[in-house]
Short mmCIF file of C-alpha atoms in Angstrom, two decimals:
data_model
loop_
_atom_site.label_atom_id
_atom_site.label_comp_id
_atom_site.label_asym_id
_atom_site.label_seq_id
_atom_site.Cartn_x
_atom_site.Cartn_y
_atom_site.Cartn_z
CA MET V 83 -76.19 -3.75 35.15
CA ALA V 84 -79.54 -2.20 35.94
CA GLN V 85 -80.04 -1.12 32.34
CA ALA V 86 -79.03 -4.53 31.00
CA ARG V 87 -81.45 -6.15 33.45
CA ASP V 88 -84.31 -3.79 32.53
CA HIS V 89 -83.74 -4.23 28.81
CA PHE V 90 -82.42 -7.76 28.72
CA SER V 91 -84.74 -9.16 26.02
CA GLU V 92 -84.10 -6.16 23.79
CA ARG V 93 -80.34 -6.52 24.14
CA VAL V 94 -80.51 -10.26 23.43
CA ASN V 95 -82.56 -9.57 20.29
CA ARG V 96 -80.06 -6.94 19.20
CA ALA V 97 -77.27 -9.52 19.60
CA ALA V 98 -79.21 -12.26 17.84
CA TYR V 99 -80.65 -10.25 14.93
CA GLY V 100 -78.57 -7.07 14.77
CA ASN V 101 -75.13 -8.63 15.45
CA GLU V 102 -74.70 -6.05 18.28
CA VAL V 103 -72.56 -6.39 21.33
CA THR V 104 -73.83 -4.95 24.64
CA TYR V 105 -71.29 -4.59 27.43
CA VAL V 106 -72.49 -4.94 30.93
CA THR V 107 -70.76 -2.58 33.34
CA ARG V 108 -70.89 -1.95 37.02
CA GLY V 109 -69.59 0.49 39.61
CA ARG V 110 -68.89 4.13 39.40
CA LYS V 111 -66.14 3.55 36.89
CA ARG V 112 -68.55 1.60 34.72
CA GLU V 113 -66.06 -1.27 34.47
CA ARG V 114 -66.95 -3.90 31.82
CA VAL V 115 -67.72 -7.19 33.56
CA ALA V 116 -69.67 -9.18 30.95
CA ALA V 117 -71.23 -8.88 27.50
CA ILE V 118 -74.30 -9.98 25.59
CA VAL V 119 -72.99 -11.08 22.23
CA PRO V 120 -74.14 -12.82 19.05
CA ILE V 121 -73.78 -16.57 19.37
CA GLU V 122 -71.72 -16.69 16.19
CA LEU V 123 -69.08 -14.66 17.96
CA VAL V 124 -68.88 -17.08 20.87
CA GLU V 125 -68.78 -20.08 18.51
CA ALA V 126 -65.97 -18.45 16.50
CA TYR V 127 -64.03 -17.77 19.71
CA GLU V 128 -64.51 -21.38 20.91
CA ALA V 129 -63.33 -22.74 17.55
CA MET V 130 -60.27 -20.48 17.73
CA ILE V 131 -59.51 -21.77 21.26
CA ASP V 132 -59.93 -25.39 20.05
CA LEU V 133 -57.51 -24.78 17.15
CA GLU V 134 -54.95 -23.25 19.48
CA ASP V 135 -55.33 -26.09 21.96
CA GLY V 136 -54.76 -28.53 19.11
CA ARG V 137 -51.73 -26.65 17.90
CA ILE V 138 -50.20 -26.65 21.42
CA ALA V 139 -50.95 -30.38 21.82
CA HIS V 140 -49.30 -31.16 18.50
CA GLN V 141 -46.28 -29.07 19.46
CA ARG V 142 -45.92 -30.86 22.81
CA LEU V 143 -46.29 -34.28 21.15
CA GLU V 144 -43.49 -33.34 18.75
CA GLU V 145 -41.31 -32.26 21.70
CA ILE V 146 -41.91 -35.60 23.44
CA ARG V 147 -41.12 -37.57 20.23
CA SER V 148 -37.94 -35.63 19.70
CA GLY V 149 -36.83 -36.12 23.29
CA ASP V 150 -36.99 -32.33 24.01
CA ALA V 151 -39.63 -32.77 26.73
CA GLU V 152 -39.66 -34.74 29.94
CA VAL V 153 -42.51 -37.30 30.25
CA VAL V 154 -44.02 -37.75 33.70
CA SER V 155 -46.82 -40.20 34.51
CA ALA V 156 -50.10 -39.01 35.97
CA GLU V 157 -49.42 -41.23 39.00
CA GLU V 158 -46.10 -39.51 39.61
CA VAL V 159 -47.68 -36.04 39.36
CA ALA V 160 -50.43 -37.08 41.76
CA ARG V 161 -47.84 -38.48 44.19
CA GLU V 162 -45.75 -35.23 44.00
CA LEU V 163 -48.90 -33.19 44.66
CA GLY V 164 -49.94 -35.44 47.57
CA LEU V 165 -53.15 -36.56 45.90
#
């Protein structure tokens, strides 16, 4: 983490202009805990997640329409959870 901190602007520029990923590590085992990545990578990841969420929602809606899924109101869920 110290190197990433000391060279942060350089690493950000490498991500932005050089399409480079910098992993931030910590501890003696140098475990990866974060990354400085090009924004295009993050945007592609978010788009992929949105597509997957849409696919799951569509699948669940089809299960409800076909009667293969139980429908429970938000009020009932809140009541069961004691909210």
